[in-house]
Coordinates of C-alpha atoms in Angstrom, one line a residue:
M25 CA 0.0 -0.1 0.0
D26 CA 1.7 3.2 -1.1
V27 CA 0.9 6.1 1.4
G28 CA 3.7 8.0 1.2
G29 CA 3.0 10.2 -1.4
T30 CA 5.4 12.1 -4.1
P31 CA 8.4 14.0 -3.0
A32 CA 7.3 17.1 -5.2
G33 CA 4.1 17.9 -3.0
K34 CA 4.0 18.9 0.7
R35 CA 1.1 17.1 2.3
R36 CA -0.9 17.6 5.5
V37 CA -0.9 14.5 7.5
M38 CA -3.4 14.6 10.4
V39 CA -3.2 11.8 13.2
I40 CA -5.8 11.4 16.0
A41 CA -4.0 12.1 19.2
D42 CA -5.4 10.6 22.2
P43 CA -3.8 8.8 25.7
G44 CA -3.7 5.4 24.5
R45 CA -1.7 2.6 22.9
E46 CA -4.2 2.9 19.5
S47 CA -3.2 6.6 19.0
A48 CA 0.5 5.5 19.9
S49 CA 0.9 2.9 17.4
A50 CA -0.9 5.2 14.5
L51 CA 1.7 7.9 15.1
E52 CA 4.3 5.3 15.2
W53 CA 3.1 4.1 11.9
A54 CA 2.6 7.4 10.3
L55 CA 6.1 8.8 11.3
Y56 CA 8.0 5.5 9.9
H57 CA 6.0 4.5 6.9
A58 CA 4.0 7.5 5.5
V59 CA 5.4 10.9 6.7
L60 CA 8.0 12.3 4.5
E61 CA 10.4 14.9 5.8
H62 CA 8.4 18.0 3.7
D63 CA 5.0 17.1 5.0
E64 CA 3.2 18.7 7.8
I65 CA 1.7 16.8 11.1
I66 CA -1.3 17.7 12.9
L67 CA -2.0 16.0 16.1
L68 CA -5.8 16.5 16.6
H69 CA -7.2 15.7 20.1
V70 CA -11.1 16.1 20.3
E71 CA -12.1 17.0 23.7
P72 CA -15.9 16.1 25.3
P73 CA -18.0 19.3 25.6
N74 CA -16.9 21.5 28.8
A75 CA -13.4 19.5 28.9
R76 CA -11.4 22.9 28.9
R77 CA -13.1 24.4 31.8
G78 CA -12.5 21.2 33.8
A79 CA -8.8 20.8 32.6
F80 CA -8.3 24.3 33.8
S81 CA -9.8 24.0 37.5
T82 CA -7.5 20.5 37.7
F83 CA -4.7 22.4 36.5
L84 CA -5.4 24.8 39.5
R85 CA -5.3 22.0 42.1
R86 CA -2.5 20.2 40.7
P87 CA 1.3 20.6 41.6
S88 CA 3.7 21.3 38.7
S89 CA 5.4 18.0 37.2
V90 CA 7.6 16.9 34.4
A91 CA 5.8 15.5 31.6
P92 CA 6.7 12.2 31.1
S93 CA 8.8 10.5 28.3
F94 CA 6.7 9.0 25.5
P95 CA 8.5 6.5 23.0
A96 CA 6.4 6.0 19.8
G97 CA 4.5 2.9 19.9
S98 CA 4.0 2.8 23.8
A99 CA 0.9 4.0 25.7
A100 CA 0.7 8.0 25.6
G101 CA 0.1 9.0 29.1
S102 CA -3.2 8.3 31.2
A103 CA -6.6 8.8 30.0
E104 CA -7.5 9.6 33.5
G105 CA -7.8 13.4 34.8
G106 CA -9.2 15.8 32.2
G107 CA -6.2 18.1 32.9
D108 CA -3.7 15.4 31.9
Y109 CA -2.6 16.8 28.2
E110 CA 1.2 15.8 28.5
F111 CA 0.7 13.1 26.0
L112 CA 0.2 15.8 23.4
D113 CA 3.8 17.4 24.0
A114 CA 5.2 13.8 24.5
M115 CA 3.5 13.1 20.9
K116 CA 5.1 16.1 19.4
A117 CA 8.5 15.2 20.7
A118 CA 8.4 12.1 19.2
C119 CA 7.6 13.4 16.0
K120 CA 10.5 15.5 16.2
A121 CA 12.7 12.8 17.1
A122 CA 11.7 10.7 14.4
Q123 CA 11.0 13.6 11.7
P124 CA 13.1 16.4 12.9
K125 CA 12.3 18.4 9.4
V126 CA 8.6 17.9 9.9
K127 CA 6.6 20.7 11.1
V128 CA 4.2 19.5 13.9
Q129 CA 1.3 21.2 15.2
I130 CA -1.3 20.2 18.1
E131 CA -4.5 21.4 17.6
R132 CA -7.2 20.8 20.4
V133 CA -11.0 21.1 19.8
E134 CA -14.1 20.9 21.7
M135 CA -16.6 18.0 20.2
E136 CA -19.0 19.6 18.2
A137 CA -22.9 18.1 19.0
K138 CA -21.3 15.3 21.2
D139 CA -20.4 13.7 17.9
K140 CA -16.4 13.2 17.6
A141 CA -16.5 12.0 13.8
T142 CA -18.4 15.0 12.6
T143 CA -15.9 17.1 14.5
I144 CA -12.5 15.0 13.0
L145 CA -14.4 15.6 9.5
M146 CA -14.9 19.1 9.8
Q147 CA -11.6 19.8 11.0
T148 CA -10.1 17.6 7.9
K149 CA -12.2 19.9 5.4
L150 CA -11.0 23.0 7.6
L151 CA -7.1 22.1 7.9
R152 CA -7.1 20.6 4.3
V153 CA -5.7 17.6 5.3
D154 CA -4.4 14.7 2.6
L155 CA -4.3 11.9 4.6
L156 CA -6.0 11.0 8.0
V157 CA -4.4 8.4 10.4
I158 CA -6.4 7.0 13.1
G159 CA -5.6 3.9 16.0
Q160 CA -8.1 1.3 15.7
R161 CA -9.2 -1.4 18.1
R162 CA -10.4 -4.6 17.4
T163 CA -14.0 -3.8 19.3
Q164 CA -16.7 -2.3 17.4
S165 CA -18.5 -0.4 20.2
T166 CA -15.9 1.7 21.8
F167 CA -12.9 3.6 20.5
L168 CA -10.0 5.0 22.9
G169 CA -12.2 5.0 25.6
Y170 CA -15.1 7.2 24.1
K171 CA -18.8 5.3 23.6
L172 CA -20.2 6.0 20.3
S173 CA -23.2 7.8 20.3
G174 CA -26.4 5.6 19.7
R175 CA -29.1 8.1 19.7
T176 CA -31.7 8.2 17.1
G177 CA -30.5 9.9 13.9
S178 CA -26.9 9.8 14.8
T179 CA -24.4 9.1 11.9
L180 CA -23.0 6.4 14.0
N181 CA -25.0 3.1 14.9
K182 CA -24.2 2.1 18.5
G183 CA -22.2 -1.3 18.0
M184 CA -22.4 -1.2 14.2
V185 CA -19.6 0.6 13.3
D186 CA -16.4 2.0 15.1
L187 CA -15.1 5.5 14.5
A188 CA -12.1 4.4 12.6
E189 CA -14.3 2.6 10.2
F190 CA -16.5 5.4 10.1
L191 CA -13.8 7.9 8.8
I192 CA -12.3 5.3 6.6
E193 CA -15.8 5.4 4.7
N194 CA -16.7 9.0 5.1
S195 CA -13.6 11.0 4.8
K196 CA -13.1 13.1 1.6
C197 CA -9.2 12.5 2.1
L198 CA -7.4 9.2 2.3
C199 CA -8.1 7.6 6.0
V200 CA -6.0 4.9 7.5
G201 CA -6.7 2.9 10.3
V202 CA -4.0 1.3 12.0
Q203 CA -3.6 -1.7 14.5
K204 CA -0.6 -2.6 15.8
K205 CA 0.0 -6.5 16.1
G206 CA 2.6 -7.2 19.0
Q207 CA 6.0 -5.5 19.5
N208 CA 7.8 -6.8 16.0
A209 CA 4.6 -8.1 14.4
G210 CA 4.0 -5.2 12.2
Y211 CA 0.7 -3.2 11.4
L212 CA -3.0 -4.4 10.3
L213 CA -3.9 -1.4 8.0
N214 CA -7.3 -0.4 6.7
T215 CA -8.5 2.0 4.4
K216 CA -11.8 2.5 2.0
T217 CA -9.7 0.1 -0.7
H218 CA -7.9 -2.0 1.4
K219 CA -9.2 -4.0 4.1
N220 CA -6.7 -5.7 6.6
F221 CA -3.6 -5.1 4.9
W222 CA -0.7 -6.3 6.5
L223 CA 2.3 -4.4 6.8
L224 CA 5.5 -5.9 8.6
A225 CA 7.4 -3.5 11.3

């Protein structure tokens, strides 16, 4: 599967950034198999509604600490605590270590209408993204700790499709779902045209 593009054109590669192994694996695959030195990486973190207000109050209560190191491919921090955003800085540092010439930016946006998928799709259009990369779990009902919406009329039907699959099918740009299969077993990749494509590490 060729997702590296051509050296002639600069691309914007968006990686969905969340505190978990799936997101870390997606970033690792992107850095070593998709991103070229002239590309730009966007780390997108979608926050639940009102998360920023909770994060600010948590920050006021917490003593200062040094952000933990985050080697690509490992769990990126902890999902506990609304104010824990060290994983974003750690992911950016991992980008700089692997691709020092690549421009990296962090985007934190609030979820629109409690719909994470729609928020991501809106950001890909707004930021003119060429390649979207998202970590993918085997389970179908949750992704990175977020339960999918099951309300009537939702774009996502509960238990029927996970976030990555929805984005793969509905994104205007190329979207790659990434599952890491063990430490040295490679990656299982999914796109709209390639299902369960095996890539050795």
